[in-house]
Coordinates of C-alpha atoms in Angstrom, one line a residue:
M920 CA 8.8 -3.1 -5.7
K921 CA 9.1 -3.4 -9.5
E922 CA 12.6 -3.1 -11.3
A923 CA 13.8 0.4 -11.4
A924 CA 14.4 2.0 -14.6
P925 CA 17.5 3.9 -15.6
R926 CA 18.5 6.7 -13.3
R927 CA 17.6 10.3 -14.7
T928 CA 19.8 13.3 -14.3
D929 CA 17.4 15.9 -15.3
V930 CA 14.9 15.5 -12.7
E931 CA 15.0 14.8 -8.7
G932 CA 12.0 13.3 -7.0
F933 CA 10.8 14.9 -3.5
V934 CA 7.5 13.2 -1.2
L935 CA 6.0 15.9 0.5
A936 CA 5.6 14.3 4.1
G937 CA 5.8 17.0 6.7
G938 CA 1.8 17.5 6.8
A939 CA -0.1 17.5 9.9
A940 CA -2.6 14.7 9.0
S941 CA -5.2 15.8 11.5
R942 CA -7.8 13.7 9.6
M943 CA -5.8 10.7 9.6
G944 CA -5.2 10.7 13.3
R945 CA -1.3 9.4 13.0
D946 CA 1.6 10.1 10.9
K947 CA 0.2 9.8 7.5
A948 CA 3.5 8.9 6.1
L949 CA 3.8 5.7 8.5
A950 CA 0.2 4.8 7.9
D951 CA -0.3 1.0 7.0
W952 CA -1.7 0.5 3.3
R953 CA -1.6 -2.9 1.8
G954 CA 0.9 -3.8 4.5
R955 CA 3.5 -1.0 3.9
P956 CA 3.9 2.7 5.0
L957 CA 2.1 5.1 2.4
L958 CA 5.6 6.6 2.2
A959 CA 7.3 3.3 0.7
W960 CA 4.8 3.4 -2.0
A961 CA 5.7 6.9 -3.0
L962 CA 9.3 6.2 -3.0
D963 CA 8.9 3.3 -5.0
S964 CA 6.9 5.0 -7.8
L965 CA 10.0 7.3 -8.1
A966 CA 12.7 4.7 -8.1
E967 CA 10.6 2.6 -10.7
A968 CA 10.6 6.0 -12.9
G969 CA 14.5 6.3 -12.5
V970 CA 14.3 9.4 -10.4
A971 CA 16.1 9.7 -7.2
A972 CA 13.9 10.6 -4.2
A973 CA 14.3 12.8 -1.3
V974 CA 11.8 13.0 1.7
V975 CA 10.9 16.5 2.6
A976 CA 9.8 17.1 6.2
P977 CA 10.7 19.1 9.1
D978 CA 11.6 16.0 11.3
A979 CA 13.1 13.0 9.5
A980 CA 14.1 10.9 12.4
R981 CA 10.9 9.0 12.2
F982 CA 11.6 8.1 8.4
A983 CA 15.0 6.5 9.1
G984 CA 15.3 3.4 6.9
L985 CA 12.7 4.2 4.5
C986 CA 15.1 6.9 2.7
A987 CA 18.5 7.9 2.6
R988 CA 18.0 11.7 1.7
F989 CA 16.0 14.2 3.6
V990 CA 15.2 17.9 2.9
T991 CA 14.2 19.4 6.5
T992 CA 14.6 23.0 5.8
E993 CA 10.5 23.1 5.7
T994 CA 9.2 25.8 8.2
P995 CA 6.3 23.4 10.0
G996 CA 2.6 24.5 9.6
L997 CA 2.9 26.3 6.4
G998 CA 1.4 23.5 4.1
P999 CA 2.5 22.2 1.1
A1000 CA 3.6 25.2 -0.9
E1001 CA 6.0 25.5 1.8
G1002 CA 7.1 22.1 1.0
L1003 CA 7.7 22.5 -2.5
R1004 CA 9.6 25.9 -1.7
A1005 CA 12.1 23.6 0.7
A1006 CA 12.5 20.8 -2.3
L1007 CA 13.1 23.3 -5.1
A1008 CA 15.8 25.0 -2.8
A1009 CA 17.3 21.4 -2.4
C1010 CA 17.0 20.5 -6.0
R1011 CA 19.8 20.3 -8.1
A1012 CA 18.5 19.0 -11.4
P1013 CA 16.2 21.3 -13.7
W1014 CA 13.4 19.6 -13.0
A1015 CA 11.6 18.6 -9.3
L1016 CA 9.0 15.7 -9.5
V1017 CA 7.1 16.5 -6.5
L1018 CA 4.6 13.6 -5.0
A1019 CA 2.3 13.5 -1.8
V1020 CA 3.0 11.4 0.5
D1021 CA -0.8 10.2 0.7
M1022 CA -1.6 9.2 -3.0
P1023 CA -0.1 5.7 -3.2
L1024 CA -2.1 4.9 -6.9
V1025 CA 0.0 7.5 -8.1
G1026 CA 2.7 4.8 -9.6
A1027 CA 5.1 5.1 -12.4
A1028 CA 2.6 4.5 -15.1
L1029 CA 1.3 8.0 -14.0
L1030 CA 4.5 9.7 -13.6
G1031 CA 5.9 8.4 -16.8
P1032 CA 3.8 11.0 -19.2
L1033 CA 4.6 13.9 -17.0
L1034 CA 8.3 13.2 -17.5
A1035 CA 7.8 12.7 -21.3
A1036 CA 5.9 15.9 -21.3
A1037 CA 8.8 17.8 -19.4
A1038 CA 11.7 16.3 -21.7
E1039 CA 9.4 17.7 -24.9
L1040 CA 9.3 21.0 -23.3
D1041 CA 13.1 21.1 -23.1
A1042 CA 13.4 20.0 -26.6
A1043 CA 11.3 22.9 -27.6
A1044 CA 12.6 25.4 -25.3
G1045 CA 8.8 25.6 -24.0
S1046 CA 8.1 28.3 -21.5
H1047 CA 6.0 26.6 -19.0
G1048 CA 7.1 26.2 -15.5
A1049 CA 5.3 22.8 -14.5
V1050 CA 4.0 19.9 -16.0
C1051 CA 0.8 18.1 -13.9
W1052 CA -2.2 16.6 -14.7
G1053 CA -6.1 18.0 -14.9
G1054 CA -8.3 16.9 -12.6
S1055 CA -12.0 16.2 -12.9
D1056 CA -12.9 19.6 -12.5
G1057 CA -10.4 20.6 -15.3
G1058 CA -8.2 22.4 -13.6
P1059 CA -4.3 21.6 -13.0
Q1060 CA -3.5 19.3 -10.2
P1061 CA -0.5 20.6 -8.3
L1062 CA 0.7 16.9 -7.1
P1063 CA 2.0 14.8 -8.4
A1064 CA 3.8 17.4 -10.8
L1065 CA 7.1 18.5 -12.4
Y1066 CA 8.4 22.0 -11.4
R1067 CA 11.2 23.8 -12.9
R1068 CA 13.8 24.5 -10.4
D1069 CA 13.8 28.1 -11.2
L1070 CA 10.4 28.5 -9.9
L1071 CA 12.1 29.1 -6.5
A1072 CA 12.5 32.6 -7.2
T1073 CA 9.1 33.1 -7.7
L1074 CA 8.1 31.3 -4.5
E1075 CA 10.9 33.2 -2.4
A1076 CA 9.4 36.3 -3.3
A1077 CA 5.9 35.7 -2.4
P1078 CA 4.9 35.0 1.4
R1079 CA 5.4 31.9 2.8
G1080 CA 2.8 29.0 2.6
G1081 CA -0.4 29.5 1.1
P1082 CA -2.0 27.2 -1.4
L1083 CA -0.2 24.9 -3.6
R1084 CA -2.5 25.6 -6.3
R1085 CA -1.3 29.4 -6.4
A1086 CA 2.2 28.4 -6.9
L1087 CA 1.1 25.9 -9.9
D1088 CA -0.7 28.6 -11.4
A1089 CA 2.5 31.1 -11.2
A1090 CA 4.3 28.4 -13.2
R1091 CA 1.9 28.5 -16.1
P1092 CA 1.6 24.7 -16.2
L1093 CA 1.4 22.3 -19.2
T1094 CA -1.9 20.5 -18.1
L1095 CA -2.1 16.8 -19.4
G1096 CA -5.5 15.0 -20.0
A1097 CA -6.4 11.3 -19.9
E1098 CA -5.4 10.9 -23.5
R1099 CA -1.9 10.8 -22.0
L1100 CA -2.4 8.0 -19.9
P1101 CA -0.4 4.8 -20.8
P1102 CA -2.8 2.4 -23.0
G1103 CA -4.5 0.1 -20.8
F1104 CA -4.3 2.2 -17.6
P1105 CA -6.3 0.4 -14.9
Q1106 CA -8.6 2.9 -13.7
P1107 CA -10.0 6.8 -14.4
L1108 CA -7.2 9.4 -13.8
A1109 CA -9.4 11.1 -10.8
V1110 CA -9.2 7.8 -8.9
A1111 CA -5.4 7.4 -9.4
L1112 CA -5.0 11.0 -8.2
R1113 CA -7.1 10.4 -5.2
S1114 CA -5.5 11.2 -1.7
L1115 CA -6.0 9.2 1.4
N1116 CA -7.0 11.2 4.1
S1117 CA -8.6 9.2 6.7
P1118 CA -8.4 6.0 8.2
A1119 CA -11.3 4.5 6.1
D1120 CA -9.5 5.6 3.1
L1121 CA -6.7 3.3 3.7
R1122 CA -9.4 0.2 2.9
I1123 CA -9.2 1.7 -0.9
P1124 CA -8.1 -1.1 -3.5
G1125 CA -4.4 -1.1 -4.2
R1126 CA -2.8 -0.4 -7.8
D1127 CA -3.5 -4.0 -9.3
Q1128 CA -6.7 -4.4 -8.0
P1129 CA -10.3 -3.5 -9.3

């Protein structure tokens, strides 16, 4: 793990780890990638970005020793939008930085531009309710992303669950392109945003490998 950045007070981090992981065939958060659980990589990314972290999952007991704070109010089986709702309900800062547990190539270098853009929005009193990266299709990618805490009211008024993209669209996100990546970023944005969904995916190269 790299050295952690100074702790931020305007953002709290949340790792969504409550999915069924049917294609992985086992608990995805504890699946081994480069000798460590996927969950550990996500938590390290938040720490390196200076963001306090919590794990969102209905059952936190299996993650004991990996994280000190958990959000267990998620209703199982409703998908990542329900995880986002639980995260925002537990968030005490203006922004929630939400990560998926299965995206280990999302390191602090990819989170930094999101955090900077959120700070720019606050300084300019911008009205966007989320900050995210744009995907290869040009559309906003719901994870990783920063969500304003006050988006919770919109989620609470809507039916529980549903696609996470729908919740992101409701936030009218500020979508960043590859031009916001740090100089020398080692891989295409689409690769860095890749999810690991199967045992075969666990063999992809690491952050510091070609």
